[in-house]
Short mmCIF file of C-alpha atoms and ligand atoms in Angstrom, two decimals:
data_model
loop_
_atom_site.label_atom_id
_atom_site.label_comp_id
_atom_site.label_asym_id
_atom_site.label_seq_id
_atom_site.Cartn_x
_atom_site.Cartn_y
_atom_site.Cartn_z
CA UNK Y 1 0.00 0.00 0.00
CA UNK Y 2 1.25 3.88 -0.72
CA UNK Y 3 0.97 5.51 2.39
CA UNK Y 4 2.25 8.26 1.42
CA UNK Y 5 0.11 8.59 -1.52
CA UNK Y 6 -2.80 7.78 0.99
CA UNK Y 7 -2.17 10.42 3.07
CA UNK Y 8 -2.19 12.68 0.44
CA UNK Y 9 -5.07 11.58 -0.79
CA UNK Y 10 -6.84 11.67 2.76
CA UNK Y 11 -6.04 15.11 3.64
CA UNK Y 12 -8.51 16.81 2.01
CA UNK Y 13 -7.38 20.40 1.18
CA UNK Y 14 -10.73 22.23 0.70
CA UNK Y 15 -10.49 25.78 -0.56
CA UNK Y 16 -12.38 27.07 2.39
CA UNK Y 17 -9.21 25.53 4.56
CA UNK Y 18 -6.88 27.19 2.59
CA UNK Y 19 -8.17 30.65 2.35
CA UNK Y 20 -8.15 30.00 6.21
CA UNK Y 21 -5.11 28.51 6.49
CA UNK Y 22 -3.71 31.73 4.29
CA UNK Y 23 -5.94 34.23 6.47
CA UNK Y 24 -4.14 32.64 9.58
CA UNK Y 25 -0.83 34.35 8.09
CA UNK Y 26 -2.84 37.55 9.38
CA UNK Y 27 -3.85 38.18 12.78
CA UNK Y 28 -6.08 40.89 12.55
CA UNK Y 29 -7.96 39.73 9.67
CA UNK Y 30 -11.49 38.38 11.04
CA UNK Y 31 -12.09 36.08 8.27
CA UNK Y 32 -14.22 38.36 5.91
CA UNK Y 33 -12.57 37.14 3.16
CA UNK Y 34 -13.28 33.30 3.91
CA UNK Y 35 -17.06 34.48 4.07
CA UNK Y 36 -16.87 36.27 0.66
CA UNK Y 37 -15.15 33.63 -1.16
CA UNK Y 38 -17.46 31.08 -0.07
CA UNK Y 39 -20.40 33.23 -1.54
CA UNK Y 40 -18.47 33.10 -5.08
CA UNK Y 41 -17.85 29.42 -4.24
CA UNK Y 42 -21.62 29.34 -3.93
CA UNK Y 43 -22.47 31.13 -7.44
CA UNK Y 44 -19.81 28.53 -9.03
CA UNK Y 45 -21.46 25.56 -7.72
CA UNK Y 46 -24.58 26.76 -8.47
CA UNK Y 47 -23.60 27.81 -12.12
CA UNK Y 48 -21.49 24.22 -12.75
CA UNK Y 49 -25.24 22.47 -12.10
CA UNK Y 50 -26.96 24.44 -14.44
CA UNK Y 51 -24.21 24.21 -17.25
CA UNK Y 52 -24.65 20.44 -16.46
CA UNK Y 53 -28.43 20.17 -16.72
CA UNK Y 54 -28.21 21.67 -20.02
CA UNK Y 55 -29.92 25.01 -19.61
CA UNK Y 56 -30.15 27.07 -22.41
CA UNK Y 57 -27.58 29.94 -22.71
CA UNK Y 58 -30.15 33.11 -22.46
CA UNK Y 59 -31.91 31.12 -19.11
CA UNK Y 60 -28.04 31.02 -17.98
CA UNK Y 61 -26.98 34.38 -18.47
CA UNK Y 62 -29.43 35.74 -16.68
CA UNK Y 63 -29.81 32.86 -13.80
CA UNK Y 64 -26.20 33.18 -13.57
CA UNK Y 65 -25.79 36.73 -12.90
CA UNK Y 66 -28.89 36.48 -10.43
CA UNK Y 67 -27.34 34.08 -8.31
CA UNK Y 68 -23.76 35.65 -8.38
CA UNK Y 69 -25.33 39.42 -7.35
CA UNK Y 70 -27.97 37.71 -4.69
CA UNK Y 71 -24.94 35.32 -3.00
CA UNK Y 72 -22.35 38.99 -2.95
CA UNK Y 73 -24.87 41.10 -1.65
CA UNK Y 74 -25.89 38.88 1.00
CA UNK Y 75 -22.50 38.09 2.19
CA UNK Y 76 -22.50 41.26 4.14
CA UNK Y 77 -18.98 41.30 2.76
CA UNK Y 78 -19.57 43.95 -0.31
CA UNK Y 79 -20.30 47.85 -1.27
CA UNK Y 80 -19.76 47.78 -5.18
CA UNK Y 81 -20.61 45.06 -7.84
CA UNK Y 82 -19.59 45.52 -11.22
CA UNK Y 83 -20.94 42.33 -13.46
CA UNK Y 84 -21.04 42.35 -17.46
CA UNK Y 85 -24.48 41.74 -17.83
CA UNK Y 86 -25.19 44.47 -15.92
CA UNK Y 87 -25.10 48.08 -17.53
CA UNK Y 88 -24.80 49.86 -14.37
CA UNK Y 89 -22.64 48.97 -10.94
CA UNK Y 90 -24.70 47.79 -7.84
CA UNK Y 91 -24.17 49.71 -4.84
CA UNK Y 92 -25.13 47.52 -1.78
CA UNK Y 93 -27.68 48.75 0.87
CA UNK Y 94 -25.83 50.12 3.46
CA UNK Y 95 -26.79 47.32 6.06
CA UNK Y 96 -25.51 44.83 3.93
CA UNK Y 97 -22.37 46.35 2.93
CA UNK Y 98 -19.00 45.52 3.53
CA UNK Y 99 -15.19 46.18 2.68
CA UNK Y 100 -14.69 44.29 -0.54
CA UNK Y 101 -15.91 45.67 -4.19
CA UNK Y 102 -16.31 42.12 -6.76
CA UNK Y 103 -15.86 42.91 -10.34
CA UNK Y 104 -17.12 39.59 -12.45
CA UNK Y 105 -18.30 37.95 -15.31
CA UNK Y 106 -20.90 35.20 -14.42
CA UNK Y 107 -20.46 33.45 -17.40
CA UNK Y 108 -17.76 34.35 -19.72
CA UNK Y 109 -17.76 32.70 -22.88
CA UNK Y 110 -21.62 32.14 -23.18
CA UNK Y 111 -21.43 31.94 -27.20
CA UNK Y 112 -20.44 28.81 -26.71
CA UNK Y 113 -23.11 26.91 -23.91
CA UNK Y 114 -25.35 25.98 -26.37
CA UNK Y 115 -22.42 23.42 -28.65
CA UNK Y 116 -21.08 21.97 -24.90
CA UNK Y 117 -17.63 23.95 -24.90
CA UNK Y 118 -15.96 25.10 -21.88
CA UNK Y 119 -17.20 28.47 -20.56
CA UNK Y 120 -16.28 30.23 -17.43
CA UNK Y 121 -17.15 33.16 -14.26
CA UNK Y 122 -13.91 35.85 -13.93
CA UNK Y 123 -14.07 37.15 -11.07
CA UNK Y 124 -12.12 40.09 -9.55
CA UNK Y 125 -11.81 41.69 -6.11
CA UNK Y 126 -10.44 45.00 -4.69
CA UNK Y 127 -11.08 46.64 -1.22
CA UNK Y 128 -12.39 50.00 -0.05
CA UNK Y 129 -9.92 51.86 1.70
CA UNK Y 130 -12.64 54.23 3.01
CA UNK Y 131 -15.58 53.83 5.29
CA UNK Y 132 -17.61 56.84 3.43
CA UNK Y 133 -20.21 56.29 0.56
CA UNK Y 134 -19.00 54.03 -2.10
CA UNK Y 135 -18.39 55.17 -5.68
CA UNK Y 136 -17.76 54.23 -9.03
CA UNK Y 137 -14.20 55.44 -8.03
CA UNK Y 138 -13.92 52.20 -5.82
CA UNK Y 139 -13.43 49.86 -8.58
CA UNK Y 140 -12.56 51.81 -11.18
CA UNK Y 141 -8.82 51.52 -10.12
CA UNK Y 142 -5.85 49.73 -11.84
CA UNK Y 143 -5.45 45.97 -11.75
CA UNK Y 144 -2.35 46.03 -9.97
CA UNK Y 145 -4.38 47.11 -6.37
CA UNK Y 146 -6.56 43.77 -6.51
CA UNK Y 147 -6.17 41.69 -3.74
CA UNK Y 148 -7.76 38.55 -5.45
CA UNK Y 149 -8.70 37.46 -8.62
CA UNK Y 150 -9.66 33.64 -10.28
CA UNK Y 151 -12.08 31.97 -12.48
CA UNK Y 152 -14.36 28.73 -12.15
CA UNK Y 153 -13.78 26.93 -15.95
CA UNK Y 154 -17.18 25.05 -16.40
CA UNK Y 155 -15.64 22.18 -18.79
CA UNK Y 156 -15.11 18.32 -18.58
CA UNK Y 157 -14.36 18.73 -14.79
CA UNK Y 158 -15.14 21.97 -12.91
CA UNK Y 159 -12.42 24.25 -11.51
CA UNK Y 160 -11.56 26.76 -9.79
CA UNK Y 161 -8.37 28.88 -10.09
CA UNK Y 162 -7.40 31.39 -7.35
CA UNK Y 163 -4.53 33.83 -6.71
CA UNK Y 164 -4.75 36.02 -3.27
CA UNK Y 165 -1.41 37.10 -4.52
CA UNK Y 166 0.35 34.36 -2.75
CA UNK Y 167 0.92 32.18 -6.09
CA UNK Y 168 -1.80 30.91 -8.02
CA UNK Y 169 -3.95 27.58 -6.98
CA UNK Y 170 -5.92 24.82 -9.22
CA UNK Y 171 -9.37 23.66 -6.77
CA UNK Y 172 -11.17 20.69 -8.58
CA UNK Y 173 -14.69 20.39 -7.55
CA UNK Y 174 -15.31 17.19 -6.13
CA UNK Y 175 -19.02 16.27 -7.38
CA UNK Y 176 -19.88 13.96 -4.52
CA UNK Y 177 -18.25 15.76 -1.32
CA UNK Y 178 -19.78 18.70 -3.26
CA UNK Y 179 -16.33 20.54 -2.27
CA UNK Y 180 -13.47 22.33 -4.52
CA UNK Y 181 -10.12 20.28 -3.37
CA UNK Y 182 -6.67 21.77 -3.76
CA UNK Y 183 -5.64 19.64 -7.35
CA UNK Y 184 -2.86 22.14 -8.68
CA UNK Y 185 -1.07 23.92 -5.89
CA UNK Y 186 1.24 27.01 -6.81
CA UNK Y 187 0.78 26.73 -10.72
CA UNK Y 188 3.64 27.97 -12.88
CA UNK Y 189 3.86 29.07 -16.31
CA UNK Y 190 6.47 27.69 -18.62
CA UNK Y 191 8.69 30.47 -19.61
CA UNK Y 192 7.84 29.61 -22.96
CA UNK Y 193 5.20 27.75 -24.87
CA UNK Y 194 4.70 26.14 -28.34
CA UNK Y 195 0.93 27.61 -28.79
CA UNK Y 196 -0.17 30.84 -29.89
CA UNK Y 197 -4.14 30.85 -29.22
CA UNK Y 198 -5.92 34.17 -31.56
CA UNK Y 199 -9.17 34.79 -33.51
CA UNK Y 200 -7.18 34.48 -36.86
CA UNK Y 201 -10.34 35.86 -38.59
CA UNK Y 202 -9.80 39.09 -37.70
CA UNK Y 203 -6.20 39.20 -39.18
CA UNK Y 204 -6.72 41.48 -42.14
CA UNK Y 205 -7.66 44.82 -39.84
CA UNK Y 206 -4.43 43.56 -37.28
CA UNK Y 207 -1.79 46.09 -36.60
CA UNK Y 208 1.60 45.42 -38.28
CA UNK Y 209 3.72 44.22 -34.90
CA UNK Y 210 0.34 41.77 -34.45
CA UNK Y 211 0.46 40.27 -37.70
CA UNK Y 212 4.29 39.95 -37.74
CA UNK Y 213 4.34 38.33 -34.30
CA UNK Y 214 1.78 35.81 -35.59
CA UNK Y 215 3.43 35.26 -38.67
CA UNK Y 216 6.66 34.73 -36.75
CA UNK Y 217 4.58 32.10 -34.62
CA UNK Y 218 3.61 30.06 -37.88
CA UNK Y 219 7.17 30.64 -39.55
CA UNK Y 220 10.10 30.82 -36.44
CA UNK Y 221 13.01 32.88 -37.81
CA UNK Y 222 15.20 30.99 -35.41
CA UNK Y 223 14.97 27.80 -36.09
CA UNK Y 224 12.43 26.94 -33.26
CA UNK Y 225 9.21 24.95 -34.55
CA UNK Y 226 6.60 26.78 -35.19
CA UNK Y 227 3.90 27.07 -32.63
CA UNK Y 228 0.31 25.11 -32.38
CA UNK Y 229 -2.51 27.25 -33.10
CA UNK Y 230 -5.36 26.40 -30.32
CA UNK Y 231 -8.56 28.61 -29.82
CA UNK Y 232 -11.56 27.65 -28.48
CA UNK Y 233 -13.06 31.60 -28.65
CA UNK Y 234 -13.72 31.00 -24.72
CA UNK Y 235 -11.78 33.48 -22.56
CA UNK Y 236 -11.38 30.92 -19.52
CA UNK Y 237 -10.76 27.72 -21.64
CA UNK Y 238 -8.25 29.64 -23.54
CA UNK Y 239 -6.41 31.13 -20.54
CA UNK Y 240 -6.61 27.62 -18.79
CA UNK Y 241 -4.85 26.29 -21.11
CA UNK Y 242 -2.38 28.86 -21.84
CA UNK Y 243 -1.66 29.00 -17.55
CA UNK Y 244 -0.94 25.06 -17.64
CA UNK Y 245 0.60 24.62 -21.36
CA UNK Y 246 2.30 27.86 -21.41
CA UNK Y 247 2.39 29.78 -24.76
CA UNK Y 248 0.37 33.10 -25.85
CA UNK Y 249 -3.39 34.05 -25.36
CA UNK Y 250 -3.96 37.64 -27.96
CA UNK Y 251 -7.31 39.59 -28.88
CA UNK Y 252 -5.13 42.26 -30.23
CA UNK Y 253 -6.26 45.79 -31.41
CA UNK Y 254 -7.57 45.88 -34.78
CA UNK Y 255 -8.72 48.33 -37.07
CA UNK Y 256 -12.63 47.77 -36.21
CA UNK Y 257 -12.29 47.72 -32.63
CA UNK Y 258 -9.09 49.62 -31.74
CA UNK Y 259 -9.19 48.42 -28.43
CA UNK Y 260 -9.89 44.55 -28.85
CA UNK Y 261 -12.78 42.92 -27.45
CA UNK Y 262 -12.02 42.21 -24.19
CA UNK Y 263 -13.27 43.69 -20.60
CA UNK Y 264 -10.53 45.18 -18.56
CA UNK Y 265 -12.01 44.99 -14.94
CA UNK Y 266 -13.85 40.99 -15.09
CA UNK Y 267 -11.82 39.74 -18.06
CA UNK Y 268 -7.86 41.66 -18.93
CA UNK Y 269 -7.37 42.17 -15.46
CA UNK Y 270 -8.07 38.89 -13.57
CA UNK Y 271 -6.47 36.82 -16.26
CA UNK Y 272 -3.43 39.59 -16.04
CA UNK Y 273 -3.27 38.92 -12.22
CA UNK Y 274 -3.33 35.08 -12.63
CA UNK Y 275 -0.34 35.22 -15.11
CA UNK Y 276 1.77 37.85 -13.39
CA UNK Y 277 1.18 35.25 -10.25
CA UNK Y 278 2.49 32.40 -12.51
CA UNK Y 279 5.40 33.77 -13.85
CA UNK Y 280 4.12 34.82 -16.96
CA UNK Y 281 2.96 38.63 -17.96
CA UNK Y 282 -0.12 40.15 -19.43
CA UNK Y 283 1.10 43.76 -21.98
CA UNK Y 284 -2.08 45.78 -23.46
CA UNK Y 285 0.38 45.99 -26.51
CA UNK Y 286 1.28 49.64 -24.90
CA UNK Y 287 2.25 49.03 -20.81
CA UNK Y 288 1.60 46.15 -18.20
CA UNK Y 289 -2.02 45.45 -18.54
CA UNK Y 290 -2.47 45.82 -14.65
CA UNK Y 291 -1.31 49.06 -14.14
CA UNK Y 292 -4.11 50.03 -16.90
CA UNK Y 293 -6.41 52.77 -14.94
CA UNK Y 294 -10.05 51.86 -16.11
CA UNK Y 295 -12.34 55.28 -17.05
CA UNK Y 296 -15.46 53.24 -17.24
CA UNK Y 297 -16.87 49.74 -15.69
CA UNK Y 298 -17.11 47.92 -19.27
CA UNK Y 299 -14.15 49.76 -20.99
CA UNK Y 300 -12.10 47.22 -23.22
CA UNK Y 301 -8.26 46.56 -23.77
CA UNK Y 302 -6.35 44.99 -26.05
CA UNK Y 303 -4.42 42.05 -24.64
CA UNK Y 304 -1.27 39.96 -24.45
CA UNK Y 305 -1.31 37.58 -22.01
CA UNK Y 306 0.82 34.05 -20.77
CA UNK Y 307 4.37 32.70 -20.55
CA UNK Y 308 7.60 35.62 -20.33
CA UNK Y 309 9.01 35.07 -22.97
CA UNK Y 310 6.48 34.60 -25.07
CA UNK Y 311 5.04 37.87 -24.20
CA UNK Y 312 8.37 39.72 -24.37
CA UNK Y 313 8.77 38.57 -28.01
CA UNK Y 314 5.50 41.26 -28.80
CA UNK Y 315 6.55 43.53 -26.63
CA UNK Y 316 10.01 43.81 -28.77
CA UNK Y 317 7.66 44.27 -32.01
CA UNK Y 318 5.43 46.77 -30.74
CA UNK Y 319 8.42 49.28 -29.45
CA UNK Y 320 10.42 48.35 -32.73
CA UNK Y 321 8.50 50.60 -34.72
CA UNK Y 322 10.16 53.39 -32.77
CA UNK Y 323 13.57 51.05 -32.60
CA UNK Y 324 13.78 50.58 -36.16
CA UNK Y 325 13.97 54.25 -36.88
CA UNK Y 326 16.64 54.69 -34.08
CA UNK Y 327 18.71 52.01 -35.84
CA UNK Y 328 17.95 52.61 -39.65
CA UNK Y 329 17.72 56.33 -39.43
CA UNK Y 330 14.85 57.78 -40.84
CA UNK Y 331 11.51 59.22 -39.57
CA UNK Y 332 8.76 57.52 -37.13
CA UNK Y 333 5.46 60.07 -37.01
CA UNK Y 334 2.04 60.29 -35.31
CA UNK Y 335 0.69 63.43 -36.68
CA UNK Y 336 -2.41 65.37 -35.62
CA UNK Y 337 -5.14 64.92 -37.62
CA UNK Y 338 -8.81 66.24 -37.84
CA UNK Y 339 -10.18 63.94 -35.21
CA UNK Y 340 -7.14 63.91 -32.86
CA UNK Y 341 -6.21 66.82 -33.18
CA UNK Y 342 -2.94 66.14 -30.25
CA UNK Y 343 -2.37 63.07 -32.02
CA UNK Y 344 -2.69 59.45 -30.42
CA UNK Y 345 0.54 58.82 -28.15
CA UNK Y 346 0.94 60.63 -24.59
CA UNK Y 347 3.33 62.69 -23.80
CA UNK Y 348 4.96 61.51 -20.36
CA UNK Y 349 5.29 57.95 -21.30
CA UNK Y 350 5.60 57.84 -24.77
CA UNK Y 351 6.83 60.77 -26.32
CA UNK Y 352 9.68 61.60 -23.72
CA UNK Y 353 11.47 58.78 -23.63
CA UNK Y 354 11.22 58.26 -27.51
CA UNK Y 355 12.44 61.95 -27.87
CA UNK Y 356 14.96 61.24 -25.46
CA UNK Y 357 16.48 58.15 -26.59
CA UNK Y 358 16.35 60.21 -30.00
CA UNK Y 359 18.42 63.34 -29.23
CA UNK Y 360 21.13 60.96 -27.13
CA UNK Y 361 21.33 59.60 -30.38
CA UNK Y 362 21.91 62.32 -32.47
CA UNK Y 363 18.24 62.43 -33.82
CA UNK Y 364 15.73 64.86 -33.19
CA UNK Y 365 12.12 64.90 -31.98
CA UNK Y 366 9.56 67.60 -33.23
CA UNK Y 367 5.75 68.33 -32.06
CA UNK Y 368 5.06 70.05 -35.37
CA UNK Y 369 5.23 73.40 -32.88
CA UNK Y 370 8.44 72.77 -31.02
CA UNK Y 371 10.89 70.31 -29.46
CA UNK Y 372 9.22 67.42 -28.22
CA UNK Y 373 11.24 67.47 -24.76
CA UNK Y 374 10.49 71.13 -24.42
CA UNK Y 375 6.43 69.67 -23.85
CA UNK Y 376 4.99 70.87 -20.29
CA UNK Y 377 2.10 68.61 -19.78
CA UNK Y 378 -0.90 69.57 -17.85
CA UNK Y 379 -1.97 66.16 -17.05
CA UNK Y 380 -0.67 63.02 -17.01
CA UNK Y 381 -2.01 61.19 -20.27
CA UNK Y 382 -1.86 63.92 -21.90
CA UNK Y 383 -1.16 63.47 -25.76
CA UNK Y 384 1.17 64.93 -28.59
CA UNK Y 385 1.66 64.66 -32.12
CA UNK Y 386 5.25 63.62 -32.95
CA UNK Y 387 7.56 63.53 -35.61
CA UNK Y 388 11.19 61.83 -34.61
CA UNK Y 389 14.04 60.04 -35.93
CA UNK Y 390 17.22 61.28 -37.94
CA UNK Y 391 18.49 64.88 -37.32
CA UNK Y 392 18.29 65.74 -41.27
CA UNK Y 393 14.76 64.16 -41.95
CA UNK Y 394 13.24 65.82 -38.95
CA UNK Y 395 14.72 68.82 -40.37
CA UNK Y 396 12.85 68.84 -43.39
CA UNK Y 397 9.11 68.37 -41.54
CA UNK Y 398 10.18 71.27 -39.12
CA UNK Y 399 10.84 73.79 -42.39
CA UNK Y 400 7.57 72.78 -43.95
CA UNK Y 401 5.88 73.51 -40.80
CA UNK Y 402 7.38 76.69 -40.48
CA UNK Y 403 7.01 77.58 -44.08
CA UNK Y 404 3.14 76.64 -43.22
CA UNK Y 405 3.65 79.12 -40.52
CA UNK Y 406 5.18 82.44 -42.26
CA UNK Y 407 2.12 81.68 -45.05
P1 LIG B 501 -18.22 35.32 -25.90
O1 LIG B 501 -18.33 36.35 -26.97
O2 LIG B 501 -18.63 33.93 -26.36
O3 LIG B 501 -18.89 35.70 -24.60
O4 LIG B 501 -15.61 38.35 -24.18
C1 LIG B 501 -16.39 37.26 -24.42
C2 LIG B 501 -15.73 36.18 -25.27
O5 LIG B 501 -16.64 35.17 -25.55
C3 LIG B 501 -14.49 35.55 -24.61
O6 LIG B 501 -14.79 34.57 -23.66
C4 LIG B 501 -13.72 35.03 -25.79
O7 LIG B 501 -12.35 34.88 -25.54
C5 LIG B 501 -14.00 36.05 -26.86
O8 LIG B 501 -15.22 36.70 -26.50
C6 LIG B 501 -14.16 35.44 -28.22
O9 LIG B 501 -14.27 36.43 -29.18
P2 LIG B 501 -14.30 36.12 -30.76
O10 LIG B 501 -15.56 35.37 -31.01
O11 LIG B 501 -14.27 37.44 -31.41
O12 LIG B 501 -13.08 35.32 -31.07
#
């Protein structure tokens, strides 16, 4: 007999232990936490039934997102509730509330309930660091201040994934103790996969870095084999696989919707805070996708998400545009135009350093007014137009302007 196997086996980790066992860690926390997680336990359970009875995916949506808001609200445990079916947030009565704000998704993925593929809740959480009134304010704040974030992947077997930021943990619900057990303790992403998982579809409006990443993933220039192309068009299943496989998970920008498809509180930023736990990384094809600051509850990003160095490799393409000009010589420009009339890129994090880097290198960078470094921004995303790269070629845009100018 394995013993050891045995005891393994025998000591069942449930996830309500473990939050418990991690809220131990604390002394003065008074277990709030447990109770709230064991409400969005509750919704998961609940949600994993219906998916298995086979109920159809407009009864779901909406049964879903009923059970999720009723179980939060009476947890005691909340103040805002932001789900996607909902157009507005949910401020809880103020004898029900409580510290935590839940952003969510009850059931991600719903095209896909009524062919049997693997759909998923996202769920995010953030605290309020205030006793007043909440606000919208309360969760619309970066990804980087969560202090949880998981899913519950409603496929062959039903799990949940959870990061308290402590590492991120696999909990496989056990249909006849009716429990999620701890299956896939401290899950790490490979530093590098061999699948690329997009909506190829949509590759004719992609940006150029997109399309040359994905091209690079089909044809390696370095001898590697290419990489597997696996999309299920289910943010969870998708991500799932990416977190254990390794690899990249994209819904890119494109020319139609400029900033992708998906959600940045209950879809980017979870996912972002699951692979950042893992190892891995999550870019908006700009900046870290967690330190994104949301302006409305169902604003969308563009996203690059899973192992390092797979996300690394688009992060080189998208800042080579600027690189290549730095190396080649040449001119890199964002004008204004009619409808942006300050151009698309902002000044403090964009424009500076590329008009630094520039000028160390002998180049120069040009508003279409003045020197780009000379800029004193009024607020902090604000935008330019820009016009940098090689002294000489710079040169000639600033005498057409100032011909313009003297007309
Ligand atoms: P769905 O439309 O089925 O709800 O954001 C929702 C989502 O699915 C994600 O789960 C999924 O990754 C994505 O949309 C799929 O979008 P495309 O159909 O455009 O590929």
């Amino acid at each position: 007999m394995d013993h050891e196997a045995d005891a393994y086996r025998t000591d069942l980790m449930t996830i309500t232990r473990f939050v418990l066992n991690e809220q131990s860690k604390y002394p003065e926390s008074r277990g709030d936490f447990t109770i709230l997680l064991s409400n969005i336990v509750l919704g998961c359970k609940f949600v994993c039934s219906a998916v298995n009875k086979g109920e159809e995916q407009k009864k779901l949506d909406v049964l879903s997102n009923d059970v999720f808001v009723k179980a939060l609200v009476s947890s005691g445990r909340t103040s805002v509730l932001v789900s996607e079916e909902d157009e507005e947030a949910t401020f809880v009565e103020s004898s029900k509330r409580g510290k935590y704000c839940v952003v969510f998704d009850p059931l991600d993925g719903s095209s896909n309930i009524d062919c049997g593929v693997s759909i998923g809740t996202i769920f995010g959480i953030y605290t309020m660091e205030h006793s007043d009134e909440p606000t919208i304010e309360d969760v619309l704040k970066p990804g980087n201040e969560m202090v949880a974030a998981g899913y519950c992947m409603y496929g062959s077997s039903c799990m949940l994934v959870l990061s308290t930021g402590t590492g991120v943990h696999g909990f496989t619900l056990d249909p006849s103790l009716g429990e999620f057990i701890l299956t896939h303790p401290d899950i790490k992403i490979p530093n590098k996969g061999n699948i690329y998982s997009v909506n190829e579809g949509n590759a004719q409006n992609w940006d150029g870095p997109t399309t040359k990443y994905v091209e690079r993933c089909k044809y390696p220039k370095d001898g590697s084999p290419a990489k597997s192309l696996r999309y299920v068009g289910s943010m969870v299943a998708d991500v799932h696989r990416t977190l254990l496989y390794g690899g990249i998970f994209l819904y890119p920008a494109d020319k139609k919707s400029p900033n992708g498809k998906l959600r940045v509180l209950y879809e980017v930023f979870p996912m972002a805070f699951l692979m950042e736990q893992a190892g891995g990384q999550a870019f908006t094809g700009k900046k870290r996708a967690l330190d994104l600051v949301p302006k409305k509850i169902h604003e969308r990003s563009p996203i690059f998400l899973g192992s390092y160095d797979d996300v690394e490799e688009i992060k080189a393409l998208m800042v080579a545009d600027v690189h290549r000009t730095l190396l080649y010589g040449g001119i890199f420009l964002y004008p204004a135009d009619k409808k942006s009339p300050n151009g698309k890129l902002r000044v403090l994090y964009e424009v500076f350093p590329m008009a630094f880097l520039m000028e160390q290198a002998g180049g120069q960078a040009f508003t279409g007014k003045k020197r780009a470094l000379d800029l004193v921004p009024k607020k902090i995303h604000e935008r330019s137009p820009i016009f940098l790269g090689s002294y000489d070629d710079v040169e000639e845009i600033k005498a057409l302007y100032a011909a313009e100018e003297n007309n």
